[in-house]
Coordinates of C-alpha atoms in Angstrom, one line a residue:
M1206 CA 1.5 15.6 -37.9
V1207 CA -1.2 13.7 -39.9
T1208 CA -2.1 10.3 -38.4
I1209 CA -3.9 7.3 -39.7
K1210 CA -6.8 8.4 -37.5
D1211 CA -7.0 11.6 -39.5
V1212 CA -7.2 9.7 -42.7
A1213 CA -10.0 7.4 -41.3
K1214 CA -12.0 10.5 -40.2
K1215 CA -11.5 12.3 -43.5
S1216 CA -12.6 9.2 -45.6
G1217 CA -15.4 8.2 -43.2
V1218 CA -14.2 4.7 -42.5
A1219 CA -12.6 2.7 -39.6
I1220 CA -8.9 2.9 -38.9
S1221 CA -8.7 -0.8 -39.7
T1222 CA -10.1 -0.2 -43.2
V1223 CA -7.4 2.5 -43.8
S1224 CA -4.8 -0.1 -42.7
N1225 CA -6.2 -2.7 -45.0
V1226 CA -6.1 -0.3 -48.0
L1227 CA -2.5 0.7 -47.2
N1228 CA -1.5 -3.0 -46.9
N1229 CA -3.3 -4.0 -50.0
V1230 CA -5.6 -6.4 -48.2
E1231 CA -8.3 -7.5 -50.7
V1232 CA -11.3 -7.2 -48.3
V1233 CA -11.9 -3.5 -49.1
S1234 CA -14.2 -2.6 -52.0
E1235 CA -12.8 -0.5 -54.9
E1236 CA -15.0 2.5 -54.0
T1237 CA -13.8 2.5 -50.4
R1238 CA -10.2 2.0 -51.5
E1239 CA -10.4 5.1 -53.8
K1240 CA -12.0 7.2 -51.0
V1241 CA -9.1 6.3 -48.6
L1242 CA -6.4 6.9 -51.2
N1243 CA -7.9 10.3 -52.0
A1244 CA -7.9 11.2 -48.3
V1245 CA -4.2 10.0 -48.0
E1246 CA -3.3 12.3 -50.9
E1247 CA -5.2 15.3 -49.7
L1248 CA -3.8 15.1 -46.2
K1249 CA -0.3 14.2 -47.4
Y1250 CA -0.3 11.3 -45.0
V1251 CA 3.0 9.4 -44.7
P1252 CA 2.7 5.9 -43.0
N1253 CA 4.9 5.2 -40.0
M1254 CA 7.4 2.9 -41.6
N1255 CA 8.9 1.9 -38.3
A1256 CA 5.6 0.5 -37.1
K1257 CA 4.9 -1.0 -40.5
F1258 CA 8.3 -2.8 -40.5
L1259 CA 7.7 -4.2 -37.0
K1260 CA 4.3 -5.5 -38.0
S1261 CA 5.5 -7.1 -41.1
C1262 CA 8.4 -8.9 -39.3
K1263 CA 6.4 -11.2 -37.0
K1264 CA 8.6 -14.2 -37.7
N1265 CA 8.3 -16.9 -35.1
T1266 CA 4.8 -15.6 -34.3
I1267 CA 1.6 -17.7 -34.6
G1268 CA -1.9 -16.3 -34.7
L1269 CA -4.8 -18.1 -32.9
F1270 CA -8.1 -16.8 -34.2
L1271 CA -11.1 -17.6 -32.0
P1272 CA -14.8 -16.5 -31.8
S1273 CA -14.5 -16.2 -28.0
I1274 CA -12.2 -16.8 -25.0
Q1275 CA -15.0 -17.4 -22.5
G1276 CA -15.5 -20.9 -21.0
D1277 CA -13.5 -23.9 -20.0
F1278 CA -13.0 -25.2 -23.6
Y1279 CA -11.2 -22.0 -24.9
K1280 CA -9.0 -21.7 -21.8
M1281 CA -7.8 -25.3 -22.1
L1282 CA -7.3 -24.9 -25.8
M1283 CA -5.3 -21.7 -25.5
Q1284 CA -3.1 -23.1 -22.7
A1285 CA -2.2 -26.2 -24.7
I1286 CA -1.3 -24.2 -27.9
H1287 CA 0.6 -21.6 -25.9
L1288 CA 2.7 -24.3 -24.2
Q1289 CA 3.6 -25.9 -27.5
C1290 CA 4.6 -22.5 -29.0
K1291 CA 6.7 -21.7 -25.9
M1292 CA 8.6 -25.0 -26.1
R1293 CA 9.5 -24.3 -29.7
G1294 CA 10.4 -20.7 -29.4
Y1295 CA 7.3 -19.2 -31.0
L1296 CA 5.2 -16.3 -29.8
L1297 CA 1.4 -16.7 -29.8
N1298 CA -0.9 -13.8 -30.6
I1299 CA -4.6 -14.4 -29.9
Y1300 CA -7.3 -12.6 -31.9
V1301 CA -11.0 -12.7 -30.8
S1302 CA -13.6 -12.0 -33.5
N1303 CA -16.8 -12.0 -31.3
E1304 CA -19.6 -10.9 -33.7
N1305 CA -17.4 -9.9 -36.7
T1306 CA -18.5 -10.8 -40.2
S1307 CA -16.6 -13.3 -42.4
E1308 CA -15.1 -10.4 -44.3
E1309 CA -13.9 -8.7 -41.2
I1310 CA -12.4 -12.0 -39.8
Y1311 CA -10.6 -12.5 -43.2
G1312 CA -9.2 -9.0 -43.0
M1313 CA -8.0 -9.6 -39.4
I1314 CA -6.2 -12.8 -40.4
L1315 CA -4.4 -11.3 -43.4
S1316 CA -3.5 -8.0 -41.7
S1317 CA -2.1 -9.7 -38.6
G1318 CA 1.3 -10.3 -40.2
V1319 CA 1.7 -13.7 -38.4
E1320 CA 3.8 -16.4 -39.9
G1321 CA 1.0 -19.1 -39.6
A1322 CA -2.5 -19.3 -38.2
I1323 CA -4.7 -21.7 -36.2
I1324 CA -8.3 -20.9 -36.9
L1325 CA -11.5 -21.9 -35.0
N1326 CA -14.4 -19.9 -36.3
E1327 CA -17.7 -21.0 -37.8
R1328 CA -18.5 -17.5 -39.2
L1329 CA -15.6 -17.7 -41.7
T1330 CA -17.3 -18.9 -44.9
N1331 CA -15.8 -21.2 -47.5
E1332 CA -15.4 -18.2 -49.9
Y1333 CA -13.0 -16.5 -47.5
I1334 CA -11.3 -19.7 -46.5
D1335 CA -10.5 -20.2 -50.2
R1336 CA -9.0 -16.6 -50.3
I1337 CA -6.9 -17.4 -47.2
T1338 CA -5.5 -20.6 -48.8
E1339 CA -4.6 -18.7 -51.9
K1340 CA -2.2 -16.5 -49.8
K1341 CA 0.0 -19.6 -49.1
M1342 CA 0.0 -18.9 -45.4
P1343 CA 0.3 -22.1 -43.4
V1344 CA -3.0 -22.7 -41.6
V1345 CA -4.5 -25.3 -39.3
F1346 CA -8.3 -25.3 -39.0
I1347 CA -10.0 -26.6 -35.9
D1348 CA -13.3 -28.4 -36.4
R1349 CA -13.4 -27.5 -40.1
E1350 CA -12.4 -30.2 -42.5
F1351 CA -9.9 -28.8 -45.1
S1352 CA -6.5 -30.0 -46.3
G1353 CA -4.1 -29.2 -49.1
D1354 CA -0.8 -27.6 -49.6
H1355 CA 0.1 -25.8 -46.3
I1356 CA -3.5 -26.4 -45.0
S1357 CA -4.4 -29.0 -42.3
S1358 CA -7.3 -29.7 -40.0
V1359 CA -7.7 -31.1 -36.5
I1360 CA -11.2 -32.4 -35.7
I1361 CA -12.7 -34.0 -32.6
N1362 CA -14.8 -36.9 -33.8
N1363 CA -18.2 -35.5 -32.6
S1364 CA -20.2 -38.2 -34.2
E1365 CA -18.3 -41.0 -32.5
G1366 CA -18.7 -39.2 -29.1
A1367 CA -22.4 -38.6 -29.5
A1368 CA -23.0 -42.2 -30.6
L1369 CA -21.1 -43.4 -27.5
A1370 CA -23.4 -41.2 -25.3
V1371 CA -26.7 -42.4 -26.8
E1372 CA -25.6 -46.0 -27.0
Y1373 CA -24.7 -45.9 -23.3
L1374 CA -28.1 -44.4 -22.4
I1375 CA -29.9 -47.1 -24.4
K1376 CA -27.8 -49.9 -22.7
Q1377 CA -28.8 -48.4 -19.4
G1378 CA -32.4 -49.1 -20.3
H1379 CA -33.5 -45.7 -21.5
R1380 CA -35.9 -45.7 -24.5
R1381 CA -37.3 -42.1 -24.7
I1382 CA -34.2 -39.8 -25.0
G1383 CA -34.3 -36.0 -25.5
Y1384 CA -31.6 -33.8 -26.9
I1385 CA -30.4 -30.3 -26.0
H1386 CA -28.9 -28.5 -29.0
G1387 CA -26.1 -25.9 -28.8
I1388 CA -25.7 -23.2 -31.5
E1389 CA -26.0 -24.2 -35.1
N1390 CA -22.3 -25.1 -35.8
Y1391 CA -20.2 -28.1 -36.9
D1392 CA -20.0 -29.6 -33.5
D1393 CA -23.7 -29.5 -32.7
E1394 CA -24.8 -30.7 -36.2
A1395 CA -22.5 -33.7 -36.0
R1396 CA -23.6 -34.6 -32.5
F1397 CA -27.3 -34.3 -33.4
R1398 CA -26.9 -36.4 -36.5
A1399 CA -25.3 -39.1 -34.4
Y1400 CA -28.1 -38.9 -31.8
V1401 CA -30.7 -39.3 -34.6
G1402 CA -28.8 -42.1 -36.2
V1403 CA -28.5 -44.2 -33.1
L1404 CA -32.2 -43.8 -32.2
E1405 CA -33.1 -44.9 -35.7
K1406 CA -30.7 -47.9 -35.5
Y1407 CA -32.6 -49.1 -32.4
S1408 CA -36.0 -48.1 -33.8
L1409 CA -36.6 -45.7 -31.0
P1410 CA -38.8 -42.6 -31.2
I1411 CA -37.5 -39.1 -32.1
D1412 CA -39.8 -36.8 -30.3
Q1413 CA -39.6 -33.1 -31.3
S1414 CA -41.2 -32.0 -28.0
I1415 CA -38.2 -33.1 -26.1
I1416 CA -35.6 -31.6 -28.4
L1417 CA -34.6 -28.2 -27.1
R1418 CA -32.0 -25.5 -28.0
G1419 CA -29.7 -24.2 -25.2
Y1420 CA -27.1 -22.5 -27.4
F1421 CA -24.2 -24.1 -25.4
E1422 CA -25.1 -21.9 -22.4
E1423 CA -26.1 -23.0 -18.9
A1424 CA -28.6 -20.2 -18.4
V1425 CA -30.4 -20.8 -21.7
A1426 CA -30.7 -24.5 -21.1
Y1427 CA -32.0 -23.8 -17.6
S1428 CA -34.7 -21.5 -19.1
E1429 CA -35.7 -24.0 -21.8
M1430 CA -36.1 -26.8 -19.3
R1431 CA -38.2 -24.5 -17.1
V1432 CA -40.5 -23.8 -20.1
L1433 CA -40.7 -27.5 -20.9
L1434 CA -41.8 -28.2 -17.3
L1435 CA -44.4 -25.4 -17.4
K1436 CA -45.9 -26.8 -20.5
G1437 CA -46.5 -30.1 -18.7
I1438 CA -44.8 -32.1 -21.4
Q1439 CA -43.9 -35.7 -20.3
L1440 CA -40.3 -35.9 -19.4
P1441 CA -38.1 -38.4 -21.3
D1442 CA -36.1 -41.1 -19.5
A1443 CA -32.9 -39.2 -20.3
F1444 CA -31.6 -36.0 -21.9
F1445 CA -28.4 -36.0 -24.0
C1446 CA -27.0 -32.4 -23.8
A1447 CA -24.5 -31.2 -26.5
N1448 CA -22.2 -29.8 -23.8
D1449 CA -21.7 -29.9 -20.0
E1450 CA -22.8 -26.3 -19.3
M1451 CA -26.3 -27.1 -20.7
A1452 CA -26.4 -30.3 -18.8
W1453 CA -25.9 -28.4 -15.6
G1454 CA -28.5 -25.9 -16.5
C1455 CA -31.0 -28.8 -17.0
I1456 CA -30.0 -30.4 -13.7
R1457 CA -30.6 -27.1 -11.9
A1458 CA -34.0 -26.6 -13.4
L1459 CA -35.1 -30.2 -12.7
N1460 CA -33.8 -30.0 -9.1
E1461 CA -35.7 -26.8 -8.4
A1462 CA -38.9 -28.4 -9.7
G1463 CA -38.4 -31.3 -7.3
I1464 CA -37.4 -33.8 -10.1
K1465 CA -34.5 -36.0 -9.0
V1466 CA -31.5 -36.6 -11.3
P1467 CA -30.9 -39.5 -12.0
D1468 CA -33.8 -41.2 -10.2
Q1469 CA -36.4 -39.7 -12.4
V1470 CA -34.4 -38.3 -15.4
S1471 CA -30.9 -39.2 -16.4
I1472 CA -28.7 -36.4 -17.8
M1473 CA -25.7 -36.9 -20.1
G1474 CA -23.2 -34.1 -21.1
F1475 CA -20.5 -33.7 -23.7
D1476 CA -16.9 -32.2 -23.1
D1477 CA -16.0 -33.3 -19.6
N1478 CA -15.2 -29.8 -18.4
T1479 CA -13.2 -29.2 -15.2
L1480 CA -16.5 -28.7 -13.2
A1481 CA -18.2 -31.9 -14.4
P1482 CA -17.0 -34.1 -11.5
Y1483 CA -18.3 -31.5 -9.0
Y1484 CA -21.8 -31.0 -10.2
N1485 CA -24.6 -32.4 -8.0
P1486 CA -24.8 -35.1 -9.1
P1487 CA -21.4 -35.6 -10.8
L1488 CA -22.0 -35.6 -14.5
T1489 CA -21.8 -38.6 -16.8
T1490 CA -20.3 -37.1 -20.0
I1491 CA -18.2 -37.6 -23.1
H1492 CA -14.6 -36.6 -22.6
S1493 CA -13.6 -34.2 -25.4
P1494 CA -9.8 -34.2 -25.8
V1495 CA -9.4 -30.4 -25.8
T1496 CA -5.7 -30.4 -24.6
E1497 CA -4.8 -32.9 -27.3
L1498 CA -6.7 -30.7 -29.8
G1499 CA -4.5 -27.8 -28.9
N1500 CA -1.3 -29.8 -28.8
V1501 CA -1.9 -31.4 -32.2
S1502 CA -3.0 -28.1 -33.8
A1503 CA 0.1 -26.3 -32.7
T1504 CA 2.5 -29.2 -33.5
E1505 CA 1.0 -29.5 -37.0
L1506 CA 1.2 -25.8 -37.7
L1507 CA 4.9 -25.8 -36.6
R1508 CA 5.5 -28.8 -38.9
L1509 CA 4.0 -26.8 -41.9
L1510 CA 6.2 -23.8 -41.0
Q1511 CA 9.4 -25.9 -41.3
Y1512 CA 9.2 -26.0 -45.1
D1513 CA 10.2 -23.3 -47.6
Q1514 CA 7.8 -24.7 -50.1
P1515 CA 4.1 -25.4 -49.2
A1516 CA 4.0 -28.8 -47.4
E1517 CA 1.2 -31.3 -47.8
G1518 CA -1.5 -30.9 -45.2
K1519 CA -3.2 -33.6 -43.1
I1520 CA -6.5 -34.2 -41.4
Y1521 CA -6.3 -35.4 -37.8
R1522 CA -9.4 -36.9 -36.1
L1523 CA -9.3 -37.2 -32.3
S1524 CA -11.5 -39.7 -30.5
P1525 CA -13.5 -38.8 -27.4
G1526 CA -14.3 -41.2 -24.6
L1527 CA -17.1 -42.0 -22.2
V1528 CA -16.8 -40.9 -18.5
T1529 CA -19.5 -42.5 -16.3
R1530 CA -20.4 -40.7 -13.0
D1531 CA -23.7 -40.4 -11.1
S1532 CA -26.1 -38.4 -13.4
C1533 CA -27.3 -41.4 -15.3
K1534 CA -28.9 -44.5 -13.8
L1535 CA -29.7 -48.1 -14.8
C1536 CA -33.4 -48.5 -15.7
I1537 CA -34.8 -51.9 -14.8

């Protein structure tokens, strides 16, 4: 019996590409489509209609599309969305794109067969977002600002949170404040803009030598701080880190070098992850409402799914808050 695997081998493409051709997903080029259809004809392949039927009947199923499931943020987000779906009788399918291209993510979303989607992925370009919205599938974007018929967004107000952080450090008497970047995405860009904006507001220096990039990872931030120390660059009064993991990486590097936090350098994080109170010292940070982010995203998607005709979407902005612990000190 000829299978979809045989068709993929014959046409020299991936099984997922064959599936996209057979399901008329637009992501495939015309040349590839013709190659696959020729292989289907030559091999006399007949799709398994039972499987096709089951896949196309995913009513009451929501898709959550993420770039990763590693780390505290994603775990809390998934748990909150899953709980809301469970309470309302919906199944939740989770799709992880990792290093997939925008085109591949687009194909994954369209071929999933889910009734609606919650999407958190910076790799998905505006071109493919426009294509998704044309399909009239109800969608809620996390940390991407879009709205329209059947399209909503839920955003954590990163600018507000970062401004809170830097204002707090300044009120504590700090004047030379460094910044640790994450990856180049919506969250980090908004947090960095607010950092720059507050320093400019108070006419404080923006020193490029104490602006590092830790890619939201503890190990990278640790290494970057070690390099800074080896260069002999004068440490700032405080570092504002774009997430808690990087803040902990900085604290570790400073502690190993005999530099005391917060006596010699204050460290501020962002997110308030579950480990933040247990760092040494416990981390002063910005509480990011991740559980609320999941609850609102799921509730909004379920609202959009209630209507036979496309419903008007909304944009929700969630406010973070300051959590003071022991990693920042008052400078006199």
